[in-house]
Short mmCIF file of C-alpha atoms in Angstrom, two decimals:
data_model
loop_
_atom_site.label_atom_id
_atom_site.label_comp_id
_atom_site.label_asym_id
_atom_site.label_seq_id
_atom_site.Cartn_x
_atom_site.Cartn_y
_atom_site.Cartn_z
CA ILE A 1 -41.43 -31.71 11.39
CA SER A 2 -39.14 -30.20 8.78
CA MET A 3 -35.46 -31.04 9.26
CA THR A 4 -32.45 -29.61 7.47
CA SER A 5 -29.21 -31.50 7.11
CA CYS A 6 -25.81 -29.75 6.91
CA VAL A 7 -22.36 -30.84 5.83
CA SER A 8 -19.11 -29.21 6.81
CA PHE A 9 -15.64 -29.41 5.21
CA ILE A 10 -12.18 -28.34 6.15
CA VAL A 11 -10.56 -26.91 2.81
CA PRO A 12 -7.74 -24.76 1.69
CA GLU A 13 -8.19 -21.05 2.83
CA GLY A 14 -8.24 -19.86 -0.87
CA LEU A 15 -11.64 -21.49 -1.64
CA PHE A 16 -13.72 -18.34 -1.70
CA LYS A 17 -10.90 -16.00 -2.71
CA THR A 18 -9.02 -17.64 -5.53
CA ARG A 19 -10.45 -17.66 -9.01
CA SER A 20 -9.17 -21.24 -9.67
CA TYR A 21 -11.91 -22.43 -7.30
CA SER A 22 -14.69 -20.37 -8.73
CA GLY A 23 -16.34 -23.17 -10.75
CA PHE A 24 -16.55 -25.28 -7.57
CA VAL A 25 -18.02 -22.40 -5.53
CA GLU A 26 -20.57 -21.66 -8.27
CA GLU A 27 -21.68 -25.32 -8.18
CA ILE A 28 -22.08 -25.22 -4.42
CA GLU A 29 -24.23 -22.11 -4.63
CA LYS A 30 -26.34 -23.57 -7.29
CA ASN A 31 -27.28 -26.60 -5.14
CA GLY A 32 -27.78 -25.06 -1.75
CA HIS A 33 -26.62 -22.47 0.74
CA ILE A 34 -23.37 -21.78 2.50
CA LYS A 35 -24.36 -21.14 6.15
CA SER A 36 -21.06 -20.15 7.51
CA VAL A 37 -17.30 -19.74 6.80
CA THR A 38 -14.65 -19.87 9.59
CA THR A 39 -11.07 -18.86 9.02
CA PHE A 40 -7.97 -19.19 11.29
CA THR A 41 -4.94 -17.06 12.37
CA GLU A 42 -2.93 -20.19 13.18
CA TYR A 43 -2.44 -23.46 11.16
CA VAL A 44 -5.09 -26.08 11.61
CA PHE A 45 -2.66 -28.99 10.82
CA ASP A 46 0.86 -29.75 12.03
CA ASN A 47 3.53 -29.35 9.31
CA ALA A 48 0.89 -27.60 7.09
CA VAL A 49 2.24 -25.33 4.28
CA THR A 50 -1.13 -23.70 3.47
CA GLY A 51 -3.91 -22.40 5.63
CA ASN A 52 -7.46 -23.75 6.01
CA LEU A 53 -11.07 -22.65 6.53
CA VAL A 54 -14.21 -24.49 7.51
CA PHE A 55 -17.52 -24.00 5.62
CA VAL A 56 -20.92 -25.36 6.48
CA PHE A 57 -23.30 -26.09 3.66
CA SER A 58 -27.05 -26.68 3.72
CA LYS A 59 -29.19 -27.95 0.92
CA ASN A 60 -32.31 -26.05 1.78
CA ASP A 61 -31.56 -22.97 4.02
CA GLU A 62 -31.28 -19.41 2.81
CA GLY A 63 -30.04 -16.19 4.21
CA ASP A 64 -26.77 -14.37 4.78
CA ILE A 65 -23.51 -16.27 5.17
CA LYS A 66 -22.14 -16.02 8.75
CA HIS A 67 -18.37 -15.27 8.92
CA PHE A 68 -16.22 -16.37 11.86
CA HIS A 69 -12.61 -16.26 12.72
CA PHE A 70 -10.41 -18.16 15.26
CA ASN A 71 -7.74 -15.69 16.45
CA GLU A 72 -4.26 -16.56 17.81
CA ALA A 73 -5.79 -17.39 21.19
CA PHE A 74 -8.29 -19.73 19.55
CA GLU A 75 -11.25 -17.48 20.47
CA LEU A 76 -14.03 -17.82 17.97
CA LEU A 77 -15.14 -14.25 16.87
CA GLU A 78 -18.01 -13.41 14.46
CA ILE A 79 -17.05 -10.99 11.71
CA PRO A 80 -19.74 -8.21 11.71
CA GLU A 81 -21.92 -7.92 8.68
CA LYS A 82 -20.81 -4.35 8.33
CA ASP A 83 -17.33 -5.57 7.34
CA ILE A 84 -18.91 -7.74 4.66
CA LYS A 85 -20.89 -4.73 3.39
CA LEU A 86 -17.72 -2.74 3.31
CA PHE A 87 -16.10 -5.13 0.82
CA ARG A 88 -19.13 -4.83 -1.41
CA LYS A 89 -19.06 -0.97 -1.14
CA ILE A 90 -15.37 -0.81 -2.17
CA GLU A 91 -16.36 -2.87 -5.30
CA LEU A 92 -19.23 -0.60 -6.18
CA GLY A 93 -18.74 1.36 -9.41
CA THR A 94 -15.29 -0.08 -10.08
CA LYS A 95 -13.64 -1.95 -12.91
CA PRO A 96 -10.87 -4.54 -12.59
CA LEU A 97 -7.24 -3.40 -12.84
CA ASN A 98 -6.73 -5.32 -16.05
CA GLU A 99 -9.21 -3.00 -17.75
CA TYR A 100 -6.96 -0.05 -16.93
CA ALA A 101 -3.57 -1.49 -17.32
CA THR A 102 -1.34 -4.08 -18.97
CA LEU A 103 0.08 -6.63 -16.45
CA PHE A 104 2.73 -9.27 -16.69
CA LYS A 105 4.73 -11.63 -14.61
CA GLY A 106 8.49 -11.31 -13.99
CA MET A 107 10.72 -14.10 -15.36
CA VAL A 108 11.91 -17.32 -13.80
CA ILE A 109 15.61 -17.76 -14.30
CA LYS A 110 17.47 -21.04 -14.12
CA ASP A 111 20.53 -20.98 -11.85
CA ARG A 112 19.91 -17.30 -11.15
CA ASP A 113 22.70 -16.78 -8.65
CA LEU A 114 25.19 -17.85 -11.36
CA VAL A 115 24.22 -15.16 -13.86
CA VAL A 116 23.17 -12.27 -11.56
CA SER A 117 25.59 -9.90 -9.78
CA GLU A 118 25.30 -6.98 -7.39
CA HIS A 119 27.96 -5.22 -9.57
CA SER A 120 27.32 -3.68 -12.99
CA LYS A 121 30.75 -4.44 -14.49
CA GLY A 122 30.32 -6.58 -17.66
CA LYS A 123 26.61 -6.59 -17.24
CA LYS A 124 24.33 -4.80 -19.67
CA ASN A 125 20.96 -5.17 -18.01
CA THR A 126 19.36 -4.19 -14.74
CA LEU A 127 17.54 -6.99 -12.95
CA LEU A 128 15.04 -6.35 -10.12
CA LEU A 129 13.72 -8.76 -7.54
CA GLY A 130 11.10 -8.33 -4.90
CA LYS A 131 13.56 -7.36 -2.26
CA ASN A 132 14.88 -4.49 -4.48
CA ILE A 133 11.80 -2.41 -4.16
CA SER A 134 10.18 -0.59 -1.34
CA LYS A 135 6.80 1.12 -1.26
CA TRP A 136 6.84 3.88 -4.04
CA THR A 137 10.55 3.57 -5.21
CA ILE A 138 13.47 1.23 -6.12
CA ASN A 139 15.98 0.87 -3.31
CA SER A 140 18.66 -1.45 -4.88
CA LYS A 141 19.48 -3.25 -8.09
CA PHE A 142 21.11 -6.37 -9.54
CA TYR A 143 22.75 -6.74 -12.97
CA THR A 144 22.85 -9.40 -15.59
CA ASN A 145 23.06 -9.97 -19.36
CA TYR A 146 19.68 -10.86 -20.89
CA ASN A 147 21.25 -13.00 -23.61
CA GLU A 148 22.96 -15.25 -21.01
CA LEU A 149 19.77 -16.04 -19.22
CA GLU A 150 17.94 -19.35 -19.38
CA ILE A 151 14.35 -18.22 -18.76
CA ILE A 152 12.21 -21.21 -17.71
CA GLY A 153 9.01 -19.42 -16.81
CA GLY A 154 7.23 -16.13 -16.56
CA THR A 155 7.59 -13.34 -19.15
CA LYS A 156 10.55 -13.64 -21.57
CA ASN A 157 9.50 -10.86 -23.92
CA ILE A 158 12.20 -8.24 -23.63
CA ASP A 159 9.91 -5.50 -25.02
CA LYS A 160 7.58 -5.77 -22.07
CA HIS A 161 10.63 -5.57 -19.72
CA ASN A 162 11.98 -2.54 -21.59
CA HIS A 163 8.61 -0.68 -21.19
CA HIS A 164 8.90 2.23 -18.84
CA PRO A 165 7.62 3.94 -16.89
CA ARG A 166 5.78 1.16 -15.21
CA ILE A 167 4.57 0.05 -11.72
CA LEU A 168 6.21 -2.86 -9.93
CA ILE A 169 4.18 -4.87 -7.50
CA ARG A 170 5.86 -7.28 -5.05
CA ARG A 171 4.32 -10.75 -5.16
CA THR A 172 5.27 -11.90 -1.69
CA GLY A 173 4.09 -10.53 1.64
CA ASP A 174 0.66 -9.61 3.10
CA THR A 175 0.79 -5.91 2.02
CA LEU A 176 0.48 -4.31 -1.38
CA TYR A 177 3.96 -2.94 -2.09
CA CYS A 178 4.09 -1.06 -5.32
CA SER A 179 6.83 1.19 -6.71
CA TYR A 180 7.47 3.40 -9.76
CA LEU A 181 10.15 2.29 -12.29
CA ASN A 182 11.25 5.00 -14.83
CA GLU A 183 13.99 2.97 -16.65
CA LYS A 184 14.46 -0.28 -18.56
CA ALA A 185 14.81 -3.29 -16.15
CA LEU A 186 14.28 -6.93 -16.26
CA THR A 187 12.05 -8.15 -13.49
CA GLU A 188 12.24 -11.58 -11.71
CA SER A 189 9.26 -13.70 -10.69
CA THR A 190 8.95 -12.12 -7.30
CA LEU A 191 7.66 -8.99 -9.09
CA TYR A 192 4.68 -8.23 -11.20
CA SER A 193 4.55 -5.28 -13.59
CA CYS A 194 1.83 -3.08 -14.87
CA TRP A 195 1.26 0.27 -16.73
CA SER A 196 -1.78 2.27 -17.60
CA THR A 197 -3.23 1.69 -21.06
CA LEU A 198 -5.55 4.75 -20.84
CA GLU A 199 -4.35 8.22 -21.60
CA SER A 200 -6.90 9.60 -19.13
CA ILE A 201 -5.30 7.86 -16.08
CA SER A 202 -1.55 8.10 -15.39
CA ASN A 203 0.77 5.50 -13.86
CA GLU A 204 1.18 7.87 -10.94
CA VAL A 205 -2.48 7.90 -10.21
CA LEU A 206 -2.68 4.10 -10.53
CA LEU A 207 0.29 3.83 -8.18
CA GLY A 208 -1.35 6.01 -5.59
CA LEU A 209 -4.48 3.96 -5.71
CA LEU A 210 -2.62 0.67 -5.39
CA ASN A 211 -0.54 1.88 -2.44
CA SER A 212 -3.60 3.27 -0.57
CA LYS A 213 -5.06 1.79 2.47
CA PRO A 214 -8.48 0.89 1.08
CA LEU A 215 -7.02 -1.33 -1.65
CA ASP A 216 -4.48 -2.83 0.64
CA TYR A 217 -7.31 -3.63 3.03
CA TYR A 218 -9.36 -5.22 0.28
CA ASN A 219 -6.34 -7.15 -0.96
CA LYS A 220 -5.54 -8.60 2.43
CA GLU A 221 -9.13 -9.66 2.98
CA PHE A 222 -9.74 -11.21 -0.36
CA PHE A 223 -6.62 -12.03 -2.23
CA ILE A 224 -3.62 -12.86 0.02
CA THR A 225 -3.13 -16.61 -0.27
CA ASN A 226 -1.36 -18.78 2.22
CA GLN A 227 -1.83 -16.19 4.99
CA GLN A 228 -0.81 -18.64 7.62
CA GLY A 229 2.46 -19.49 6.00
CA PHE A 230 4.19 -17.67 3.01
CA PRO A 231 1.65 -15.01 2.08
CA GLN A 232 1.52 -13.82 -1.57
CA ILE A 233 -0.78 -12.28 -4.15
CA ARG A 234 -1.64 -14.24 -7.25
CA MET A 235 -1.51 -12.52 -10.74
CA SER A 236 -5.12 -13.63 -11.46
CA ASP A 237 -6.34 -11.88 -8.32
CA LEU A 238 -4.17 -8.75 -8.92
CA GLU A 239 -5.89 -8.39 -12.33
CA ILE A 240 -9.33 -8.04 -10.65
CA LEU A 241 -8.53 -5.45 -7.99
CA PRO A 242 -11.41 -3.04 -7.93
CA ILE A 243 -10.25 0.27 -9.39
CA LYS A 244 -12.54 3.28 -9.33
CA TYR A 245 -11.85 6.02 -11.99
CA PRO A 246 -11.18 9.28 -10.23
CA ASP A 247 -12.80 12.58 -11.01
CA LYS A 248 -10.42 15.26 -12.29
CA VAL A 249 -9.98 16.98 -9.01
CA ILE A 250 -8.99 13.81 -7.13
CA GLU A 251 -6.85 12.66 -10.05
CA ILE A 252 -4.85 15.95 -10.10
CA LYS A 253 -4.32 15.82 -6.31
CA ILE A 254 -3.33 12.11 -6.20
CA GLU A 255 -0.85 12.61 -9.10
CA ARG A 256 0.74 15.66 -7.44
CA LEU A 257 1.18 13.83 -4.14
CA VAL A 258 2.62 10.67 -5.81
CA ASP A 259 5.17 12.83 -7.68
CA GLU A 260 6.16 14.54 -4.53
CA ILE A 261 6.60 11.23 -2.69
CA ILE A 262 8.76 9.82 -5.57
CA VAL A 263 10.97 12.92 -5.50
CA LYS A 264 11.35 12.67 -1.67
CA LYS A 265 12.18 8.99 -1.75
CA SER A 266 14.68 9.45 -4.63
CA GLU A 267 16.53 12.01 -2.53
CA SER A 268 16.45 9.85 0.66
CA VAL A 269 15.09 6.28 1.13
CA THR A 270 14.41 7.32 4.75
CA ALA A 271 12.43 10.41 3.96
CA ASN A 272 9.27 10.82 6.05
CA ILE A 273 6.34 10.74 3.68
CA SER A 274 3.62 9.69 6.12
CA ALA A 275 1.74 12.97 5.85
CA LEU A 276 1.61 12.75 2.07
CA GLU A 277 0.44 9.01 2.30
CA ARG A 278 -2.35 10.14 4.67
CA GLU A 279 -3.45 12.77 2.18
CA ILE A 280 -3.59 10.12 -0.60
CA ASP A 281 -5.56 7.81 1.69
CA GLN A 282 -8.13 10.52 2.47
CA LEU A 283 -8.57 11.16 -1.24
CA VAL A 284 -9.03 7.53 -1.94
CA TYR A 285 -11.51 7.11 0.99
CA ARG A 286 -13.48 9.98 -0.59
CA LEU A 287 -13.29 8.42 -4.08
CA TYR A 288 -14.68 5.06 -2.79
CA GLY A 289 -17.30 6.90 -0.73
CA LEU A 290 -16.28 5.46 2.74
CA THR A 291 -17.79 6.82 5.88
CA GLU A 292 -15.82 7.54 9.11
CA GLU A 293 -16.91 4.27 10.59
CA GLU A 294 -15.81 2.44 7.48
CA ILE A 295 -12.52 4.17 7.50
CA LYS A 296 -11.93 3.00 11.05
CA ILE A 297 -12.54 -0.58 9.96
CA VAL A 298 -9.96 -0.18 7.11
CA GLU A 299 -7.36 1.31 9.51
CA GLY A 300 -8.03 -1.41 12.06
CA LYS A 301 -9.39 1.01 14.74
CA THR A 302 -12.47 -1.08 15.55
CA HIS A 303 -13.06 -4.57 17.19
#
């Protein structure tokens, strides 16, 4: 009789998502097979500050990995294989974001509240935090003097902060929130920045892709860390978001729609842009080759 032994561990939820664990995951896969991965909506442990998952490992078995999830009612649900295949399809024919763009972290400022003001009087530099941006545009600002800051982390290089236009990406939250910046501004550690390094793809097109539902879906499923506590996206994960180069027709349409959104939002922060966003989503679905059934999964209209 042939018998197979299995081991199971409760580990941090980022094990199969975060690149810092990639060496460990590779070692596991070299020495056997991961039979299943189970995630949780709620915390596993009292007073926890990070979420967890459970994986089952076998030395000899082969086959597909089974994916399960405990929802808020503690019902164990199997994640369909079609969802897993959708992730792989979104990745097909893409390159990581860092091959299209320069990215950098915002700065960490010591005693920030003492050197930052909501008023510009006596302050030469604009400073932006995560809470200053909304999707697509900047909605408020802070002010400071760069030469008075004690920068203890992140990017200090003023030339990077002076670069514009660029895209700002909010670090915290469980949704990709990206906005267009068309002026010099310092950015704090709750924001990442990027801009296109290819003449053939504009910042507006990159912004349209980053704010689309397919990439937000992929980001939530793979990259959001600490989903059960204080969710955020890591810089190392942002760098490898799967970006597909658009054909000319889609590129021109996305750029026109993004420009229209930016104009409308600059005229009124409450402007209704939902129809324009839907148009962008449809173009990005087409770009990534998603079917109607796959679109329903991305939009949460199944299960």
